[in-house]
Coordinates of C-alpha atoms in Angstrom, one line a residue:
X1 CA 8.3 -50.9 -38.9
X2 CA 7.9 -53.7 -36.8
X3 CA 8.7 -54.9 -33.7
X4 CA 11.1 -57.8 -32.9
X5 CA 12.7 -59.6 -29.9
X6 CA 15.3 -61.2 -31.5
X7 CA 18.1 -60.1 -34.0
X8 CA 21.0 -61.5 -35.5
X9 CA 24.8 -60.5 -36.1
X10 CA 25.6 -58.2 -38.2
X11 CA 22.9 -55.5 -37.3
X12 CA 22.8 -51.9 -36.9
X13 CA 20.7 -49.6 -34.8
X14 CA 19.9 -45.9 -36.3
X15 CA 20.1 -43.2 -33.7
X16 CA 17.5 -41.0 -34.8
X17 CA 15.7 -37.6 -33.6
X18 CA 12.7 -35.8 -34.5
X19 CA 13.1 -32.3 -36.8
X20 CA 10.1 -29.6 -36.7
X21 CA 8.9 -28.0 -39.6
X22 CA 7.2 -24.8 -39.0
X23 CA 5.7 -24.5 -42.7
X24 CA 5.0 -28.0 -44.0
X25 CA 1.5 -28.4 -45.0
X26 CA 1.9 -33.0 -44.7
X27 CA 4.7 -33.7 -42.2
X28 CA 5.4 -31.7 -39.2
X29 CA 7.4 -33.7 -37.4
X30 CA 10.0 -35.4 -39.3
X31 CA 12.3 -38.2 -38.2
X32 CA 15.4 -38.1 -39.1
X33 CA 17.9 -41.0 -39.1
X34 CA 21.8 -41.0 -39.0
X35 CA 23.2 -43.7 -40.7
X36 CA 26.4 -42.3 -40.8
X37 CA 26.9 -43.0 -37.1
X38 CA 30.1 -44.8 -36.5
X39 CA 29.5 -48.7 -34.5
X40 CA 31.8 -50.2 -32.4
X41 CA 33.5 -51.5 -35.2
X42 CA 34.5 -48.3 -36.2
X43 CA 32.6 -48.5 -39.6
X44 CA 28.8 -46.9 -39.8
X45 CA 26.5 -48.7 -42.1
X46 CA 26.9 -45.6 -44.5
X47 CA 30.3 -46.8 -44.9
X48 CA 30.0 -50.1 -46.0
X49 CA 26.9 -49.6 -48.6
X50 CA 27.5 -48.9 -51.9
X51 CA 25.4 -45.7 -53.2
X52 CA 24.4 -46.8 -56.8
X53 CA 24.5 -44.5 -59.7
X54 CA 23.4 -41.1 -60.1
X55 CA 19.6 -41.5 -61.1
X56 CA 18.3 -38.0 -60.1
X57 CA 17.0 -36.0 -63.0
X58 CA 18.7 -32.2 -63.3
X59 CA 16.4 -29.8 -62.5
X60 CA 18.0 -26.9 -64.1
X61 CA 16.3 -28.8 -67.3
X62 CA 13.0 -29.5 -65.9
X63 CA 12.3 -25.9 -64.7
X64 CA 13.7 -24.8 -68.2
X65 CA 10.8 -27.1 -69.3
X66 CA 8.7 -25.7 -66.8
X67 CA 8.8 -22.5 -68.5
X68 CA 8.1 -23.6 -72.1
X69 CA 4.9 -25.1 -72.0
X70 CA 1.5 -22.9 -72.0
X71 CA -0.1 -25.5 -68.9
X72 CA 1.6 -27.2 -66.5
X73 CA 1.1 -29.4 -63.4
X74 CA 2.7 -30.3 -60.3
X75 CA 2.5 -33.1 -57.9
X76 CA 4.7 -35.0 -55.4
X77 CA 4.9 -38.8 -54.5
X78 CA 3.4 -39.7 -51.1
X79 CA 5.6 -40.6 -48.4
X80 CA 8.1 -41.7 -51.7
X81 CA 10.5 -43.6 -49.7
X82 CA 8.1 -45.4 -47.1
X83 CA 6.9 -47.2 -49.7
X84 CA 8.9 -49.1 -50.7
X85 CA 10.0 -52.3 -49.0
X86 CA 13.4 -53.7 -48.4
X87 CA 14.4 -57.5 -48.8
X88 CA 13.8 -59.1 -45.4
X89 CA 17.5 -60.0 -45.0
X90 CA 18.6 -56.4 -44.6
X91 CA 16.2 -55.0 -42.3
X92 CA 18.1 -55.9 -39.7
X93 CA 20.6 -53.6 -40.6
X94 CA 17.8 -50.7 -39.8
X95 CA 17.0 -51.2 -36.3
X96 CA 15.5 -48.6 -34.0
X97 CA 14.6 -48.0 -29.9
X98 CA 11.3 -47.2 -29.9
X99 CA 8.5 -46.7 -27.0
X100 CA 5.0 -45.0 -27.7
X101 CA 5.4 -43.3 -24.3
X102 CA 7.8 -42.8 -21.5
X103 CA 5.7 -45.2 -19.1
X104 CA 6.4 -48.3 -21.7
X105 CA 9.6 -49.7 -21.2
X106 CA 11.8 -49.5 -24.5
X107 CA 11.4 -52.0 -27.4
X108 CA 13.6 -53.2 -30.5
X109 CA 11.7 -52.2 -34.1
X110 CA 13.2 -52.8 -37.3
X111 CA 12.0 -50.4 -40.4
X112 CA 10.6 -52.3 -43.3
X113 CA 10.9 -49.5 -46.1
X114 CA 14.0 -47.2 -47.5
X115 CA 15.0 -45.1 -44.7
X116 CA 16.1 -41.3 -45.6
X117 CA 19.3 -41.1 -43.8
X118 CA 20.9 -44.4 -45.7
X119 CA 23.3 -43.7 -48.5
X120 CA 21.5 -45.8 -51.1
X121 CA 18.3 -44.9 -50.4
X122 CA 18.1 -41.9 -53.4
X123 CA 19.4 -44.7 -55.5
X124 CA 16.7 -47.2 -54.8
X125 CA 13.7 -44.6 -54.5
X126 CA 14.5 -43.2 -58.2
X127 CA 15.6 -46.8 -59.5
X128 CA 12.1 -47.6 -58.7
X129 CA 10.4 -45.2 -60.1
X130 CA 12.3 -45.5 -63.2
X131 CA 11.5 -48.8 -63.7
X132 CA 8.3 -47.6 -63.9
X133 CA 8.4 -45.6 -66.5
X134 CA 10.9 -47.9 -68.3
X135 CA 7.9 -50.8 -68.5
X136 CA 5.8 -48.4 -69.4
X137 CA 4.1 -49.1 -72.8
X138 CA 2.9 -45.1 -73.3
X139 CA 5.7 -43.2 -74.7
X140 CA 4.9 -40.1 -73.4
X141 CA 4.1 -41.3 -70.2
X142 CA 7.1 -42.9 -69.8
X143 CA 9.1 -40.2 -71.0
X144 CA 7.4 -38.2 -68.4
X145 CA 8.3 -40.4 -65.3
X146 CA 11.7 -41.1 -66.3
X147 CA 12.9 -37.3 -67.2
X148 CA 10.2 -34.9 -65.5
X149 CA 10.6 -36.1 -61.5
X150 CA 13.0 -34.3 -59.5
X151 CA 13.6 -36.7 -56.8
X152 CA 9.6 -37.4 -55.6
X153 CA 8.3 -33.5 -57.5
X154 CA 6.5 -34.2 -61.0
X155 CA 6.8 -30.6 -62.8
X156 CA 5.7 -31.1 -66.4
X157 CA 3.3 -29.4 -68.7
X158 CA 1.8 -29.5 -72.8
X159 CA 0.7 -26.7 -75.0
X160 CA -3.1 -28.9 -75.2
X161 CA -5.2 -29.1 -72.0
X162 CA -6.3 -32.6 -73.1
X163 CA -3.4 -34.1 -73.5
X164 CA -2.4 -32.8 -70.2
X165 CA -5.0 -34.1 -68.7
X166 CA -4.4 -37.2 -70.1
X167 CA -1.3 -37.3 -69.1
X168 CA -1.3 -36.8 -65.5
X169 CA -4.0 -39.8 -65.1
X170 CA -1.5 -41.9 -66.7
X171 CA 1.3 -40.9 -64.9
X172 CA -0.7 -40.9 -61.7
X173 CA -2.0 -44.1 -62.4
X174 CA 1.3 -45.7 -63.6
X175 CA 2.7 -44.8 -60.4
X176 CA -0.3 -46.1 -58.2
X177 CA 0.2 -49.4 -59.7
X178 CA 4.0 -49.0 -57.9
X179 CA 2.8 -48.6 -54.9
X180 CA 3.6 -44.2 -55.4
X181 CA 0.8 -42.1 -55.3
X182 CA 1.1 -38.9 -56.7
X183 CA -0.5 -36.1 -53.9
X184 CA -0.9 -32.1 -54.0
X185 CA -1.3 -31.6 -57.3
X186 CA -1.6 -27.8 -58.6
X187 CA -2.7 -26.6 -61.9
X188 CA -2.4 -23.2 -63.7
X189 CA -5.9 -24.4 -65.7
X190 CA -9.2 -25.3 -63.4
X191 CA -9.9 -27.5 -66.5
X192 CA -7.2 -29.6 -66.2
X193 CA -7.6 -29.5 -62.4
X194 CA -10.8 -30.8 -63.2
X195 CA -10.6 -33.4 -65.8
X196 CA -7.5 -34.5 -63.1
X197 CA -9.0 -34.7 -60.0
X198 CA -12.7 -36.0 -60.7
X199 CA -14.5 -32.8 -60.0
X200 CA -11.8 -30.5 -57.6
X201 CA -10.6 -27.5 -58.9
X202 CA -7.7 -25.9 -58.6
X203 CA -7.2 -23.4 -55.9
X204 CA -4.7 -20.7 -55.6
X205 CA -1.3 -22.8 -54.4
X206 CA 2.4 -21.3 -54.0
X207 CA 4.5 -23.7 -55.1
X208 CA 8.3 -23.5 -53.3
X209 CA 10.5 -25.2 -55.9
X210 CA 13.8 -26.8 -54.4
X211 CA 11.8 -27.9 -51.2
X212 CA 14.2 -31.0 -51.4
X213 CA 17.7 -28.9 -51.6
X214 CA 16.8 -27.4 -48.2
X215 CA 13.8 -26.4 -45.6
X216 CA 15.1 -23.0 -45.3
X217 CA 16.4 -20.7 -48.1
X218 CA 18.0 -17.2 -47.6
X219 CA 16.5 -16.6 -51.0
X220 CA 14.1 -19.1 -52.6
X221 CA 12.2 -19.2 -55.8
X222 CA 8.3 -19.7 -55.8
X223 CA 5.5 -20.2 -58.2
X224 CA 2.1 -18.6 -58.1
X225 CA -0.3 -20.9 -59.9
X226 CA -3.5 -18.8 -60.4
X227 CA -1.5 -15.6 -61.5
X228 CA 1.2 -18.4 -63.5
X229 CA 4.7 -16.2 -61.9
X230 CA 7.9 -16.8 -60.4
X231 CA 8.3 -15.2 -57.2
X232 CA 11.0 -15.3 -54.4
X233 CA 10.7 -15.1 -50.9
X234 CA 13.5 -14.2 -48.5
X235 CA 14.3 -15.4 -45.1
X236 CA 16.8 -13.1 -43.7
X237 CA 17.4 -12.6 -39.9
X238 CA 18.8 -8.7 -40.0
X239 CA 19.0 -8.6 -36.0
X240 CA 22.6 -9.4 -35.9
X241 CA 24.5 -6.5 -35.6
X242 CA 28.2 -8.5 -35.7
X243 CA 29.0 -9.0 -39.7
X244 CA 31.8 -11.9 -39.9
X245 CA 32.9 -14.2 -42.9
X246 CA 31.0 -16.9 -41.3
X247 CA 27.7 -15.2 -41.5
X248 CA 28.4 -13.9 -44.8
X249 CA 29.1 -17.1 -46.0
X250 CA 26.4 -18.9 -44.2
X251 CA 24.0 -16.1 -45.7
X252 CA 25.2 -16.4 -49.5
X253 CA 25.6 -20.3 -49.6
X254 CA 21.2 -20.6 -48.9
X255 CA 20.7 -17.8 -52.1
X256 CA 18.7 -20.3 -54.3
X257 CA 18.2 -19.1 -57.4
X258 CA 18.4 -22.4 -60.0
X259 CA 17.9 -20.5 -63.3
X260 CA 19.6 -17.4 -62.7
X261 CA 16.8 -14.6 -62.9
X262 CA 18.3 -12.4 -60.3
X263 CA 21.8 -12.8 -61.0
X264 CA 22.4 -9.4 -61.3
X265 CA 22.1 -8.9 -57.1
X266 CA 23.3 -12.5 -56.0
X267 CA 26.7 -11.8 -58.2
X268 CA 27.3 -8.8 -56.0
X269 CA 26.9 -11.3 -52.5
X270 CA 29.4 -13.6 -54.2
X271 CA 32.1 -11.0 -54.9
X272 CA 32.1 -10.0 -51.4
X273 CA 32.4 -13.4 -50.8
X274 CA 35.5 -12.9 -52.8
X275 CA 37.2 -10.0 -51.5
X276 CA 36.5 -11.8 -47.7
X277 CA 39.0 -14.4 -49.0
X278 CA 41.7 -11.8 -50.0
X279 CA 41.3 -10.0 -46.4
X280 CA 42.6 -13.1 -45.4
X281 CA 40.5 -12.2 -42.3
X282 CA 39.1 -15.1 -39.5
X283 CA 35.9 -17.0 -39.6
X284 CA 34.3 -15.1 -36.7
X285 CA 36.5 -11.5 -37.5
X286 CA 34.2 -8.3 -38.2
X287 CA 34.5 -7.5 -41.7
X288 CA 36.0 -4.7 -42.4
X289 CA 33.6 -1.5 -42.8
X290 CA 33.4 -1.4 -46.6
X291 CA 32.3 -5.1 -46.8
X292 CA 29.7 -4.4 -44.2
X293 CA 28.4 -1.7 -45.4
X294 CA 28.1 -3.4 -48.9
X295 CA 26.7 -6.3 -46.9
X296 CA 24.0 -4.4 -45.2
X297 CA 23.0 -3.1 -48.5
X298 CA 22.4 -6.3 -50.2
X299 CA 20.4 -7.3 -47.1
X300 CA 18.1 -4.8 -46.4
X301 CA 17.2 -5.1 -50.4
X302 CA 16.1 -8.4 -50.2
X303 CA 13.3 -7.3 -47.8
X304 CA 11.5 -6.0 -51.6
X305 CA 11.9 -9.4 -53.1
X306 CA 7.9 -9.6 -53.0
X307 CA 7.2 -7.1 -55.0
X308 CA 8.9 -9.0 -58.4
X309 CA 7.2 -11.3 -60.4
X310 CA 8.4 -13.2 -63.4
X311 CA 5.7 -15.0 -66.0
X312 CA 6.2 -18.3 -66.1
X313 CA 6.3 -19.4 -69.8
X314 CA 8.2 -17.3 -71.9
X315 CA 7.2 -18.6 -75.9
X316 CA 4.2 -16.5 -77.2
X317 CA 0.9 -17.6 -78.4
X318 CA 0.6 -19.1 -81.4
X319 CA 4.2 -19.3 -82.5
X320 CA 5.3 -18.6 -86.0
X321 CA 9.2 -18.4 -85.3
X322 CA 10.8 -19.0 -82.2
X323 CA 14.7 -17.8 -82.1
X324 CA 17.1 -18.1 -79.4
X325 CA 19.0 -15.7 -78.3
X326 CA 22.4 -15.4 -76.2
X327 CA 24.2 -12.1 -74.8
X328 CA 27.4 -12.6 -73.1
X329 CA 29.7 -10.6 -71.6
X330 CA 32.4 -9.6 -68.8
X331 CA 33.6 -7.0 -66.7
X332 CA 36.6 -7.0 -63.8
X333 CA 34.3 -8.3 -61.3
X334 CA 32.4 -11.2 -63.2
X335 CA 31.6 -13.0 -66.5
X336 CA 28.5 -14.7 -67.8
X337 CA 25.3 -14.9 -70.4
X338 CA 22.3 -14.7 -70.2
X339 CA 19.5 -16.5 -72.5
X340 CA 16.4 -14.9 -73.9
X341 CA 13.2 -16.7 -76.5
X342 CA 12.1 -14.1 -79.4
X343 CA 8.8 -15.8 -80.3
X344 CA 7.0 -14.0 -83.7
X345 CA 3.1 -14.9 -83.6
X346 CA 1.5 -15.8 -86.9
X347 CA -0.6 -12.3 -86.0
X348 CA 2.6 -10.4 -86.0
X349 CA 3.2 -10.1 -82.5
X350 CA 6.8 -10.2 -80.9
X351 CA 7.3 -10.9 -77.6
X352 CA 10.8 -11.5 -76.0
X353 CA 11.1 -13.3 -72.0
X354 CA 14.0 -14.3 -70.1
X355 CA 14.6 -17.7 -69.7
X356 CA 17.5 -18.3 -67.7
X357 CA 21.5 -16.9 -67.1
X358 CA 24.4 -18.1 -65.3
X359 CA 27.3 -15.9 -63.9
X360 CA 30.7 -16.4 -62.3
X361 CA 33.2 -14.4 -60.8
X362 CA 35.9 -13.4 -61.9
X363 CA 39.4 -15.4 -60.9
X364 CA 41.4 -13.9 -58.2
X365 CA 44.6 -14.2 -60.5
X366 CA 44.2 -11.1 -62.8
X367 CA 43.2 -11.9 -66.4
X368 CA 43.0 -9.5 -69.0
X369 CA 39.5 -8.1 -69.8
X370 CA 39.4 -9.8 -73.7
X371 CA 40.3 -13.5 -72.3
X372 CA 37.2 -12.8 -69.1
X373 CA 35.0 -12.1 -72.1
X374 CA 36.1 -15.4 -74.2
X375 CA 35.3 -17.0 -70.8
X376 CA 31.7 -15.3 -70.7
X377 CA 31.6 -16.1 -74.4
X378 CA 32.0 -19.9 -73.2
X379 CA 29.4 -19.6 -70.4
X380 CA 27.3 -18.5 -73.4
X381 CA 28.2 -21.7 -75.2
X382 CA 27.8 -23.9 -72.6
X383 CA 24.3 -22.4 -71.5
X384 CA 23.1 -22.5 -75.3
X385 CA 23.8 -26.5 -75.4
X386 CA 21.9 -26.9 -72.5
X387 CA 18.9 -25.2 -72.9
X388 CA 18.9 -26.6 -76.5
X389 CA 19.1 -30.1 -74.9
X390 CA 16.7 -29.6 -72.0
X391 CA 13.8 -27.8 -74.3
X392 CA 11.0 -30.0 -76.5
X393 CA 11.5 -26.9 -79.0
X394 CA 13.5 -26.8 -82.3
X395 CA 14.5 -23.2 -82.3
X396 CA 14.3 -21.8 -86.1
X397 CA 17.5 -19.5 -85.2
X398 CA 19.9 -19.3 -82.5
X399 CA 22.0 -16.3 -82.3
X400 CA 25.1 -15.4 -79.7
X401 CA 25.5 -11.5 -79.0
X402 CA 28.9 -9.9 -77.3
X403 CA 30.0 -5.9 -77.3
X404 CA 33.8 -7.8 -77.9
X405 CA 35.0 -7.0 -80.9
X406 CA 38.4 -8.8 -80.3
X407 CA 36.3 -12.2 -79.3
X408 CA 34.6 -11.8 -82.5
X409 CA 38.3 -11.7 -84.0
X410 CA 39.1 -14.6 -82.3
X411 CA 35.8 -16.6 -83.1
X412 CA 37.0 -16.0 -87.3
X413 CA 40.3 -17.1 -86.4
X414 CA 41.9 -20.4 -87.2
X415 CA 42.5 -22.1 -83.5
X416 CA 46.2 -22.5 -84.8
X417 CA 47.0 -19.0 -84.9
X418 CA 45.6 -18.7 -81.4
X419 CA 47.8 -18.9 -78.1
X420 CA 46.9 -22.0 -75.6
X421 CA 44.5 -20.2 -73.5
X422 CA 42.2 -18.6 -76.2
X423 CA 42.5 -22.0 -78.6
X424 CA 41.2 -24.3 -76.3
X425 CA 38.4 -21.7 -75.3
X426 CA 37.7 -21.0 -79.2
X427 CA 37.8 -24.7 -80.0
X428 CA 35.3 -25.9 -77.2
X429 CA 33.1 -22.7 -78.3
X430 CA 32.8 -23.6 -82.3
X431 CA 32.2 -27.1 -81.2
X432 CA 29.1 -26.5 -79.4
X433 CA 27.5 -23.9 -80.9
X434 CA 28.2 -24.9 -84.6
X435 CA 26.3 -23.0 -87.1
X436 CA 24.8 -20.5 -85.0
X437 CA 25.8 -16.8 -85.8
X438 CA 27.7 -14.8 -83.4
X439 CA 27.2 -10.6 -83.9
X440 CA 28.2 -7.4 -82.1
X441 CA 25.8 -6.0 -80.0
X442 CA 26.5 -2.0 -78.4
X443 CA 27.4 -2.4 -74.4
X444 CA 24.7 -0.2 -73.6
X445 CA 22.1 -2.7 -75.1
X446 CA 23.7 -5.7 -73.6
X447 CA 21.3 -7.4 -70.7
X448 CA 24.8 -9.3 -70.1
X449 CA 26.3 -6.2 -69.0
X450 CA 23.8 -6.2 -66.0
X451 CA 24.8 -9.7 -64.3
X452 CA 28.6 -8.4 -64.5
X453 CA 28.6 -5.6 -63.0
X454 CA 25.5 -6.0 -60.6
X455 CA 22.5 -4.6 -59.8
X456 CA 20.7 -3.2 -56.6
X457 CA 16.7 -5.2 -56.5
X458 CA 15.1 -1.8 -56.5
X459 CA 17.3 -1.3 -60.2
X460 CA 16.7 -4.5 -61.5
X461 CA 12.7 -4.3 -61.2
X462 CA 11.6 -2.3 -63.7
X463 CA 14.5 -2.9 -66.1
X464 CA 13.3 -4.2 -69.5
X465 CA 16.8 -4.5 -70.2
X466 CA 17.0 -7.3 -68.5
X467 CA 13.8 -9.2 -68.0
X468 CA 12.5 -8.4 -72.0
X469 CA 16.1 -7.8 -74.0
X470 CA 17.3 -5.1 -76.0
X471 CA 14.6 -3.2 -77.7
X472 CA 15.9 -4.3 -80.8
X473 CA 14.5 -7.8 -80.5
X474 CA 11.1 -6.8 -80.0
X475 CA 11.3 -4.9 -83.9
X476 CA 9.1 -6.6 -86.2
X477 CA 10.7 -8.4 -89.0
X478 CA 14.3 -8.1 -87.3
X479 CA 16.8 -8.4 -89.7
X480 CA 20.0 -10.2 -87.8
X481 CA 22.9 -7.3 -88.2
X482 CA 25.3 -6.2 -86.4
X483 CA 23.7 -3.7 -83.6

């Protein structure tokens, strides 16, 4: 910033305050501006600036990414909006009081760079680095900048420690030459670390992904570089005794769990969130006793989240065949899939991970149990086309699983024959799964069967069910049948 004694009409002056963070490792103290704030005029500067387009990469993608290669790394841009400059004319429009201390009178300063706070400035932070990556002459290096930030995070990765290496000097230097210097970078290969880094190698780091969603998660999702595992962590403040819709709520809306690995316990916090709506109880009533003693429940499991850890990459050494591999299914409560990679090694090993699920609950207007399953069926669909979208993998089979004979039924059914609700559901899922095969699978060796129904965290640990898939996956030379 600097500091001026004269300014012209229009200008705008941000009220700002200072925000402590207990656990950052760079910024403590973090100014925070509020450009929103409404002038004499009635109008804030927020209101009058146009945003831009959406230019933020989705990170359900990049963490499915994240998961598929055998080495990764992980960096974040430097102060990423600080430095970059904005045109002269406008920086009046981002004027500040500022003293150094209280015995300095106060003084006018206007702030040169993109200022978090504004409404364009995630626009013109990503436009910039895009246009990095866009000039870029390297393909993979520009293919890197443009899909593998998440706002200012770089998470990417290769199955070759060379070109890894390789490719995180060119990316780093790319965005040097931008003025974006790429900072606390962590490895799960010393090698790398030190090919990187000139020398440095890596030490053990915990990695917090979605630091930029929020500072403070009643659930968040962590990764362990040395031991190369997901982890979560828990913030949960179990001293309050009163149990209302507004602490339920505040509790359940900070679960961050991006690719769905402990579905099976958040799905239980979201159906309470459910039956809190049909109460039709107050913000700040006591639930009643059945809610909170379900609530409690929930909590006090969280307080074991430490103990779970979930490898990171999920596709086996040495890949001969790599399948895909969709369960879906539905109960009263909720309906979802969940998504699992069969890898067969050229030694004749199988191994079998899970990569990723999503859930919903069910609708409050009753629905019949064979249209909640087409619905799951459709999450199933809908997951599939992502995943094959978002991974650098061409999967050698893809094959849907459900324990619903009559969605089966309808799947072989011409869409004309089919009433409104099931066609367009049976339409949308033909189109996006194509020619993949869809097969009966027995309820009891449905992982799908977990995420709808739910699962207490002590359950859910050591269940293969769910974290490696039925046991007939893991069956060398699995013949696709009906199971």
């Amino acid at each position: 910033m600097s500091r001026i004694d004269n300014y012209t009409t229009p200008h705008y002056f941000l009220p700002h305050h200072g925000v402590f963070r207990e656990h950052s490792t760079t910024t403590k103290l973090r100014a925070v501006f509020n450009a929103s704030q409404a002038t004499s005029s009635g109008n804030s500067l927020n209101d009058l600036q146009m945003t831009g387009p959406p230019l933020q990469n989705d990170l359900f993608g990049i963490l499915l990414r994240f998961r598929q290669y055998t080495f990764v790394a992980c960096a974040d841009i430097e102060k990423m909006f600080r430095q970059i400059l904005i045109h002269e004319e406008f920086r009046k429009l981002q004027l500040i009081l500022w003293r150094s201390n209280p015995s300095e009178s106060i003084s006018v300063y206007q702030l040169n760079t993109i200022t978090y706070g504004t409404a364009s400035a995630p626009y013109l932070s990503m436009r910039c680095v895009r246009q990095l990556g866009q000039t870029c002459p390297d393909k993979l290096t520009s293919r890197t900048i443009i899909n593998d930030f998440y706002v200012d995070d770089l998470i990417t990765g290769s199955d070759d420690k060379s070109e890894l290496s390789l490719l995180c000097t060119n990316v780093s230097q790319v965005c040097k030459s931008g003025c974006l210097p790429l900072r606390k970078w962590i490895f799960n290969s010393n090698e790398i670390a030190n090919a990187v880094l000139g020398g440095q190698t890596s030490d053990s780091k915990c990695l917090s992904l979605g630091e930029n969603i929020g500072s403070s998660k009643t659930l968040g999702l962590g990764w362990y570089n040395t031991s190369d595992e997901f982890h979560f962590t828990s913030q949960i403040n179990n001293k309050k005794t009163e149990v209302t819709k507004r602490l339920i709520l505040s509790v359940v809306s900070q679960i961050y769990d991006p690719l769905g690995l402990l579905s099976p316990i958040v799905i239980v916090a979201k159906t309470l969130l459910q039956k809190l709506w049909l109460c039709k109880i107050g913000w700040d009533d006591l639930v009643p006793n059945d809610i909170k003693t379900c609530w409690d429940r929930f909590v006090n499991s969280l307080y074991n989240l430490q103990s779970i850890r979930v490898p990171r990459h999920v596709i086996g050494t040495d890949p001969f065949i790599i399948e895909l591999h969709i369960f879906t299914d539905a109960s009263e409560m909720a309906y979802g899939a969940c998504a699992y990679i069969r890898t067969s090694s050229n030694d004749g090993r199988v191994t079998v991970h899970l990569l990723c699920s999503k859930c919903r609950v069910a609708p409050i207007k009753p629905i019949s149990i064979p249209r909640l399953e087409l619905c799951g069926a459709l999450v199933g669909a809908k997951l599939q086309d992502k995943i094959v979208k978002s991974l650098r993998v061409t999967f050698d089979s893809i094959v849907f699983w459900t324990d619903s004979t009559i969605v089966l039924g309808w799947l072989n059914t011409s869409p004309q024959l089919l009433k409104t609700f099931v066609q367009n559901r049976v339409v949308e899922i033909s189109e996006l799964t194509d020619k993949a095969v869809w097969l009966h699978v027995n309820g009891k060796q449905n992982p799908a069967d977990l995420l709808t129904r739910g699962k207490s965290l002590d359950e859910l640990n050591g269940l293969s069910l769910w974290w490696k898939g039925p046991d007939f996956l893991h069956e060398k030379n699995q013949a696709i049948m009906s199971r």
